[in-house]
Amino acid sequence: EDQVTQSPEALRLQEGESSSLNCSYTVSGLRGLFWYRQDPGKGPEFLFTLYSAGEEKEKERLKATLTKKESFLHITAPKPEDSATYLCAVDQFYFGTGTSLTVIP
Amino acid sequence: NAGVTQTPKFQVLKTGQSMTLQCAQDMNHEYMSWYRQDPGMGLRLIHYSVGAGITDQGEVPNGYNVSRSTTEDFPLRLLSAAPSQTSVYFCASSYRKGAEAFFGQGTRLTVV
């Protein structure tokens, strides 16, 4: 069964404390792995697309990586404004349930 | 550019009522889709369209109808609302199927 699983469900970090979010998938024939950020009461906002194992993309304090079975979203020295729910999706069809990130000043 | 616009933002329906959720995009995107988001379930694809006149079912299509008469608009119709359809609905568009999606602000629907 095709599936996307994100962990942890929730993460609390001190400002400046780096960490990683995980997205594992069992979908065969991956055409694209997407990361989105969602703020409360708003629609998801696109962050990254990864297409092949070994690919990496960066944007400010965020870096996304991809292997054959999972993707990581690395957050370096986070700030309170990085607090949000981070969603991953495979092929824009299968979404994970998200990781709720809280960054404490 | 407004991006993807959804109306209404909030709606309360009685069981058995019908309604249409509106979605419009001004980016000339070919691909449009509807998702529902429920606590602990993530976003689930309801219906999608790869262009005007072409629609297809997603993961959870039962109880919903769509049509795509223009590139810009992709309305979602609830035929006979049920409490199980209480959810937040998001419309999204992409320049092609499988590309990054631009989402609307969502419609919070409650069926009582």
CSV table of C-alpha atoms in Angstrom, one decimal:
chain,number,residue,atom,x,y,z
A,1,GLU,CA,0.0,0.0,0.0
A,2,ASP,CA,1.3,3.4,-1.0
A,3,GLN,CA,2.0,5.4,2.1
A,4,VAL,CA,3.8,8.5,3.4
A,5,THR,CA,4.8,8.8,7.1
A,6,GLN,CA,6.2,11.8,8.8
A,7,SER,CA,8.0,11.9,12.1
A,8,PRO,CA,8.0,13.2,14.7
A,9,GLU,CA,4.4,14.4,14.9
A,10,ALA,CA,5.5,17.4,17.0
A,11,LEU,CA,8.8,19.0,17.8
A,12,ARG,CA,9.7,21.8,20.2
A,13,LEU,CA,13.1,23.4,19.7
A,14,GLN,CA,14.9,26.2,21.4
A,15,GLU,CA,15.8,29.1,19.1
A,16,GLY,CA,19.1,28.1,17.5
A,17,GLU,CA,18.8,24.4,18.2
A,18,SER,CA,19.1,22.5,14.9
A,19,SER,CA,17.1,19.4,14.1
A,20,SER,CA,15.7,17.3,11.3
A,21,LEU,CA,12.2,16.2,10.2
A,22,ASN,CA,11.7,12.8,8.5
A,23,CYS,CA,9.4,11.8,5.7
A,24,SER,CA,9.4,8.1,4.7
A,25,TYR,CA,7.5,6.7,1.8
A,26,THR,CA,6.6,3.4,0.2
A,27,VAL,CA,5.2,4.8,-3.0
A,28,SER,CA,6.8,3.1,-6.0
A,29,GLY,CA,7.9,5.0,-9.1
A,30,LEU,CA,8.5,8.3,-7.3
A,31,ARG,CA,8.0,11.3,-9.7
A,32,GLY,CA,8.5,14.0,-7.1
A,33,LEU,CA,8.8,14.5,-3.3
A,34,PHE,CA,7.4,17.8,-2.1
A,35,TRP,CA,7.8,19.8,1.1
A,36,TYR,CA,5.3,22.4,2.2
A,37,ARG,CA,5.0,24.7,5.1
A,38,GLN,CA,1.5,25.3,6.6
A,39,ASP,CA,0.6,28.1,9.1
A,40,PRO,CA,-2.5,27.8,11.2
A,41,GLY,CA,-5.7,28.7,9.2
A,42,LYS,CA,-3.8,28.9,5.9
A,43,GLY,CA,-3.2,26.7,2.9
A,44,PRO,CA,0.2,24.9,2.5
A,45,GLU,CA,3.0,27.0,1.0
A,46,PHE,CA,5.5,25.3,-1.4
A,47,LEU,CA,9.1,24.9,-0.2
A,48,PHE,CA,11.0,22.3,-2.2
A,49,THR,CA,10.7,19.6,-4.9
A,50,LEU,CA,13.1,16.7,-5.0
A,51,TYR,CA,13.1,14.2,-7.9
A,52,SER,CA,16.0,11.8,-7.4
A,53,ALA,CA,18.0,10.1,-4.6
A,54,GLY,CA,20.9,12.2,-3.6
A,55,GLU,CA,19.3,15.5,-4.5
A,56,GLU,CA,19.5,18.4,-2.0
A,57,LYS,CA,17.9,21.8,-2.0
A,58,GLU,CA,18.4,24.7,0.4
A,59,LYS,CA,16.4,27.8,1.3
A,60,GLU,CA,17.6,30.1,4.1
A,61,ARG,CA,17.7,27.8,7.3
A,62,LEU,CA,16.0,24.8,5.5
A,63,LYS,CA,17.7,22.1,3.6
A,64,ALA,CA,15.8,19.1,2.1
A,65,THR,CA,17.5,15.8,1.1
A,66,LEU,CA,16.2,12.7,-0.6
A,67,THR,CA,17.1,9.0,-0.5
A,68,LYS,CA,15.3,6.1,-2.1
A,69,LYS,CA,13.1,5.6,0.9
A,70,GLU,CA,12.9,8.9,2.8
A,71,SER,CA,13.5,12.6,2.8
A,72,PHE,CA,14.8,14.8,5.5
A,73,LEU,CA,14.1,18.5,6.2
A,74,HIS,CA,17.0,19.9,8.1
A,75,ILE,CA,16.5,23.1,10.1
A,76,THR,CA,19.6,24.9,11.0
A,77,ALA,CA,19.6,27.5,13.8
A,78,PRO,CA,15.8,27.9,13.7
A,79,LYS,CA,14.0,31.1,14.7
A,80,PRO,CA,10.5,31.5,16.2
A,81,GLU,CA,9.1,32.5,12.7
A,82,ASP,CA,10.0,29.0,11.5
A,83,SER,CA,7.2,27.6,13.8
A,84,ALA,CA,4.6,25.9,11.5
A,85,THR,CA,3.5,22.5,10.3
A,86,TYR,CA,5.7,21.0,7.7
A,87,LEU,CA,4.1,18.6,5.2
A,88,CYS,CA,5.6,16.3,2.7
A,89,ALA,CA,3.9,14.8,-0.3
A,90,VAL,CA,4.7,12.3,-3.0
A,91,ASP,CA,3.6,13.0,-6.5
A,92,GLN,CA,1.1,15.6,-5.2
A,93,PHE,CA,-1.2,12.7,-4.5
A,94,TYR,CA,-0.1,11.2,-1.1
A,95,PHE,CA,0.5,13.6,1.8
A,96,GLY,CA,1.9,12.9,5.2
A,97,THR,CA,0.1,14.1,8.3
A,98,GLY,CA,2.8,16.7,9.0
A,99,THR,CA,5.3,17.7,11.8
A,100,SER,CA,4.2,20.5,14.0
A,101,LEU,CA,7.3,22.6,14.8
A,102,THR,CA,7.5,25.1,17.6
A,103,VAL,CA,10.6,27.2,18.1
A,104,ILE,CA,10.8,28.8,21.5
A,105,PRO,CA,12.7,32.1,21.9
B,1,ASN,CA,-1.9,38.2,-9.1
B,2,ALA,CA,-4.4,36.8,-6.6
B,3,GLY,CA,-3.2,33.2,-7.0
B,4,VAL,CA,-5.8,30.6,-6.0
B,5,THR,CA,-9.0,32.1,-4.5
B,6,GLN,CA,-11.5,30.0,-2.6
B,7,THR,CA,-15.0,31.0,-1.5
B,8,PRO,CA,-16.6,30.9,1.0
B,9,LYS,CA,-14.0,30.7,3.8
B,10,PHE,CA,-16.5,29.3,6.3
B,11,GLN,CA,-19.8,27.4,5.7
B,12,VAL,CA,-22.3,25.6,7.9
B,13,LEU,CA,-24.7,23.2,6.2
B,14,LYS,CA,-27.5,20.9,7.4
B,15,THR,CA,-27.4,17.3,6.6
B,16,GLY,CA,-28.8,16.7,3.1
B,17,GLN,CA,-28.2,20.2,1.8
B,18,SER,CA,-26.1,20.7,-1.3
B,19,MET,CA,-23.6,23.4,-2.0
B,20,THR,CA,-20.7,24.4,-4.3
B,21,LEU,CA,-17.3,25.4,-3.1
B,22,GLN,CA,-15.7,27.8,-5.6
B,23,CYS,CA,-12.1,27.9,-6.7
B,24,ALA,CA,-10.5,30.2,-9.2
B,25,GLN,CA,-6.9,30.7,-10.2
B,26,ASP,CA,-5.3,33.5,-12.3
B,27,MET,CA,-2.0,31.8,-13.1
B,28,ASN,CA,-3.1,30.0,-16.3
B,29,HIS,CA,-2.3,26.7,-14.7
B,30,GLU,CA,-3.6,23.5,-16.5
B,31,TYR,CA,-3.7,21.3,-13.4
B,32,MET,CA,-6.2,21.9,-10.6
B,33,SER,CA,-7.1,19.7,-7.6
B,34,TRP,CA,-9.3,19.5,-4.5
B,35,TYR,CA,-8.1,18.1,-1.2
B,36,ARG,CA,-9.8,17.7,2.2
B,37,GLN,CA,-7.7,18.0,5.4
B,38,ASP,CA,-8.9,16.2,8.6
B,39,PRO,CA,-7.1,16.0,11.9
B,40,GLY,CA,-4.6,13.1,11.9
B,41,MET,CA,-5.4,12.2,8.3
B,42,GLY,CA,-3.3,14.6,6.3
B,43,LEU,CA,-4.5,16.1,3.0
B,44,ARG,CA,-6.4,13.6,0.8
B,45,LEU,CA,-7.1,14.1,-2.9
B,46,ILE,CA,-10.8,14.3,-3.8
B,47,HIS,CA,-10.8,15.2,-7.6
B,48,TYR,CA,-8.4,16.7,-10.0
B,49,SER,CA,-8.3,18.1,-13.5
B,50,VAL,CA,-5.5,18.2,-16.1
B,51,GLY,CA,-7.3,20.8,-18.2
B,52,ALA,CA,-10.6,22.3,-19.2
B,53,GLY,CA,-13.2,19.5,-19.9
B,54,ILE,CA,-11.1,16.8,-18.2
B,55,THR,CA,-11.6,15.6,-14.6
B,56,ASP,CA,-10.7,12.5,-12.7
B,57,GLN,CA,-11.2,11.0,-9.3
B,58,GLY,CA,-8.6,11.1,-6.5
B,59,GLU,CA,-8.5,9.0,-3.3
B,60,VAL,CA,-11.8,10.1,-1.7
B,61,PRO,CA,-14.3,11.1,-4.5
B,62,ASN,CA,-17.6,9.8,-3.1
B,63,GLY,CA,-20.2,12.4,-2.4
B,64,TYR,CA,-18.4,15.1,-4.5
B,65,ASN,CA,-18.7,16.2,-8.1
B,66,VAL,CA,-16.5,18.5,-10.1
B,67,SER,CA,-16.5,20.1,-13.6
B,68,ARG,CA,-13.9,22.2,-15.4
B,69,SER,CA,-15.5,24.4,-18.1
B,70,THR,CA,-12.7,27.0,-18.1
B,71,THR,CA,-9.0,26.9,-17.3
B,72,GLU,CA,-9.5,29.4,-14.4
B,73,ASP,CA,-12.4,27.7,-12.4
B,74,PHE,CA,-12.8,24.4,-10.7
B,75,PRO,CA,-15.8,24.2,-8.5
B,76,LEU,CA,-16.5,21.3,-6.1
B,77,ARG,CA,-20.1,20.3,-5.5
B,78,LEU,CA,-21.4,18.5,-2.5
B,79,LEU,CA,-24.6,16.7,-3.6
B,80,SER,CA,-26.1,15.8,-0.3
B,81,ALA,CA,-24.0,16.9,2.7
B,82,ALA,CA,-23.2,14.5,5.4
B,83,PRO,CA,-21.5,15.0,8.8
B,84,SER,CA,-18.6,12.9,7.6
B,85,GLN,CA,-17.9,15.7,5.1
B,86,THR,CA,-17.1,18.2,7.9
B,87,SER,CA,-13.5,19.2,7.0
B,88,VAL,CA,-11.3,21.9,5.7
B,89,TYR,CA,-11.2,21.9,1.9
B,90,PHE,CA,-8.3,23.2,-0.1
B,91,CYS,CA,-8.1,23.9,-3.8
B,92,ALA,CA,-4.7,23.9,-5.5
B,93,SER,CA,-3.3,24.6,-9.0
B,94,SER,CA,-0.1,23.6,-10.8
B,95,TYR,CA,1.3,24.4,-14.2
B,96,ARG,CA,1.2,20.7,-14.9
B,97,LYS,CA,0.3,17.4,-13.1
B,98,GLY,CA,3.1,16.5,-10.6
B,99,ALA,CA,4.5,20.0,-10.3
B,100,GLU,CA,4.5,22.1,-7.2
B,101,ALA,CA,1.1,23.2,-6.1
B,102,PHE,CA,-0.2,26.6,-5.1
B,103,PHE,CA,-3.0,26.3,-2.5
B,104,GLY,CA,-5.9,28.5,-1.7
B,105,GLN,CA,-6.7,29.6,1.8
B,106,GLY,CA,-9.2,26.9,2.4
B,107,THR,CA,-12.9,26.5,3.2
B,108,ARG,CA,-13.9,25.3,6.6
B,109,LEU,CA,-17.1,23.3,6.2
B,110,THR,CA,-19.2,22.1,9.1
B,111,VAL,CA,-22.2,19.7,8.4
B,112,VAL,CA,-24.7,19.5,11.3
